[in-house]
């Protein structure tokens, strides 16, 4: 990599600063829910079309799109940003807070907020694309700016793949993605190996026999059955998963009955599972099915339980060689702001995209919290209680230096993989 090319393109960041701020404010104020990001798609397409040399491949998986920037010979580098917001009412108190409302793909109306910071990802990727388009002498190759819908529901990446993504854009050599985190703004971190956990959501329906609340002996009470299942499931992580292996089993929803003197005839549990290996995942899922089925039998259920799987995310495993090369490039350009952080327990569907092409990838993180506020909370041991996480109605990345770092990280990766000859 030529240092001067890097210096020149980083210096050009300043020239797009006010456009970048406006862009961020626009996306922050106009979030849209998963699979219905139509206005977001159109705005991104407009911005990409205004950049010299960028060809826009629209409506890949309906609301996904890709900007293709060909700049001579060299590797093809793909960078992905997810674009969806969440059904959260923003409570940050920022003067640019979202007041948007939206209707989900299931028809439910709610407030909408970029509570996971995907507006940072969109703005960072558009900014890097513009700088690469305006500074063609700083790199050589092809850049793919991929904007993916519906990360939050876990179906967006697969939807793009199913819509012939691999045939509609050049085949990349390497793929990247990034996420803004509740760490100090401007810091960048990337870890080798499993970076994001697998996730599975399961809707379990169990069956009893309904009746009068005064005559429990004539019924099979699903309330007792569901309660017993919740308690018994706690034994999976503590007794069946090897100590040290990561696994989470959370019962996020229980629903039985609707009146005090009626025993219901069925019950529902919604269970969320996370793990960092496919073998642990299989072990936990089969334990859940075994325990639920056995508890139903123990209660004398008239028919077996049903299991519906939804919102499933694959394991995100960063390629060792790619990550090591990226870590060195980040350390050189970010200095002390390149740090090590523990991996998050969150989940991602990004890997469906590189996996569809059969290419290696790295998913890195960029901090977004006000540095002073973070440092102060850290000093008092109050980070967990005072710094709002992604998905919180109070999650409020500071615009700078978060956007600068999110843009710079992409430029560093592209110039590392596709330098001028
Ligand atoms: Zn999220
Ligand atoms: Zn997210």
mmCIF file of N, CA and C and ligand atoms in Angstrom, residues 80 82 84 86 115-118 121 151-152 178-180 196 347-348 363 390-391, ligand 2:
data_model
loop_
_atom_site.group_PDB
_atom_site.id
_atom_site.type_symbol
_atom_site.label_atom_id
_atom_site.label_comp_id
_atom_site.label_asym_id
_atom_site.label_seq_id
_atom_site.Cartn_x
_atom_site.Cartn_y
_atom_site.Cartn_z
ATOM 1 N N UNK A 80 -20.337 -4.539 2.968
ATOM 2 C CA UNK A 80 -21.787 -4.593 3.161
ATOM 3 C C UNK A 80 -22.209 -3.690 4.315
ATOM 4 N N UNK A 82 -25.910 -2.946 6.519
ATOM 5 C CA UNK A 82 -27.331 -3.279 6.671
ATOM 6 C C UNK A 82 -28.109 -1.978 6.852
ATOM 7 N N UNK A 84 -31.752 -1.578 7.842
ATOM 8 C CA UNK A 84 -33.072 -1.527 8.489
ATOM 9 C C UNK A 84 -33.029 -0.942 9.900
ATOM 10 N N UNK A 86 -35.520 -0.414 13.721
ATOM 11 C CA UNK A 86 -36.210 -1.299 14.666
ATOM 12 C C UNK A 86 -37.515 -0.657 15.146
ATOM 13 N N UNK A 115 -32.199 2.094 16.082
ATOM 14 C CA UNK A 115 -31.682 1.805 17.419
ATOM 15 C C UNK A 115 -30.482 0.862 17.400
ATOM 16 N N UNK A 116 -30.158 0.320 16.229
ATOM 17 C CA UNK A 116 -28.976 -0.545 16.153
ATOM 18 C C UNK A 116 -27.848 0.177 15.426
ATOM 19 N N UNK A 117 -28.105 1.428 15.014
ATOM 20 C CA UNK A 117 -27.037 2.210 14.380
ATOM 21 C C UNK A 117 -26.778 1.871 12.918
ATOM 22 N N UNK A 118 -27.735 1.256 12.246
ATOM 23 C CA UNK A 118 -27.506 0.916 10.832
ATOM 24 C C UNK A 118 -27.403 2.180 9.968
ATOM 25 N N UNK A 121 -23.878 2.680 9.471
ATOM 26 C CA UNK A 121 -23.324 1.770 8.456
ATOM 27 C C UNK A 121 -23.615 2.295 7.042
ATOM 28 N N UNK A 151 -31.600 -7.036 8.278
ATOM 29 C CA UNK A 151 -30.662 -7.792 9.108
ATOM 30 C C UNK A 151 -31.329 -8.170 10.415
ATOM 31 N N UNK A 152 -32.152 -7.240 10.952
ATOM 32 C CA UNK A 152 -32.728 -7.467 12.285
ATOM 33 C C UNK A 152 -33.614 -8.701 12.347
ATOM 34 N N UNK A 178 -19.269 -4.099 8.900
ATOM 35 C CA UNK A 178 -18.903 -3.497 10.189
ATOM 36 C C UNK A 178 -20.164 -3.173 10.987
ATOM 37 N N UNK A 179 -19.981 -3.040 12.315
ATOM 38 C CA UNK A 179 -21.101 -2.663 13.178
ATOM 39 C C UNK A 179 -20.663 -1.635 14.200
ATOM 40 N N UNK A 180 -21.517 -0.659 14.444
ATOM 41 C CA UNK A 180 -21.243 0.328 15.488
ATOM 42 C C UNK A 180 -21.620 -0.279 16.841
ATOM 43 N N UNK A 196 -19.645 -13.531 15.715
ATOM 44 C CA UNK A 196 -21.048 -13.411 16.134
ATOM 45 C C UNK A 196 -21.630 -14.816 16.262
ATOM 46 N N UNK A 347 -25.915 -11.659 16.995
ATOM 47 C CA UNK A 347 -25.928 -12.524 15.814
ATOM 48 C C UNK A 347 -26.134 -11.695 14.554
ATOM 49 N N UNK A 348 -25.762 -12.264 13.420
ATOM 50 C CA UNK A 348 -25.674 -11.558 12.151
ATOM 51 C C UNK A 348 -26.014 -12.495 10.997
ATOM 52 N N UNK A 363 -15.636 -9.341 9.712
ATOM 53 C CA UNK A 363 -16.670 -8.428 10.214
ATOM 54 C C UNK A 363 -16.053 -7.697 11.407
ATOM 55 N N UNK A 390 -26.904 -1.210 21.806
ATOM 56 C CA UNK A 390 -27.703 -1.284 20.589
ATOM 57 C C UNK A 390 -29.082 -1.865 20.950
ATOM 58 N N UNK A 391 -30.112 -1.377 20.308
ATOM 59 C CA UNK A 391 -31.520 -1.765 20.472
ATOM 60 C C UNK A 391 -32.190 -1.012 21.623
HETATM 61 ZN ZN1 LIG B 2 -27.357 -4.164 13.885
#
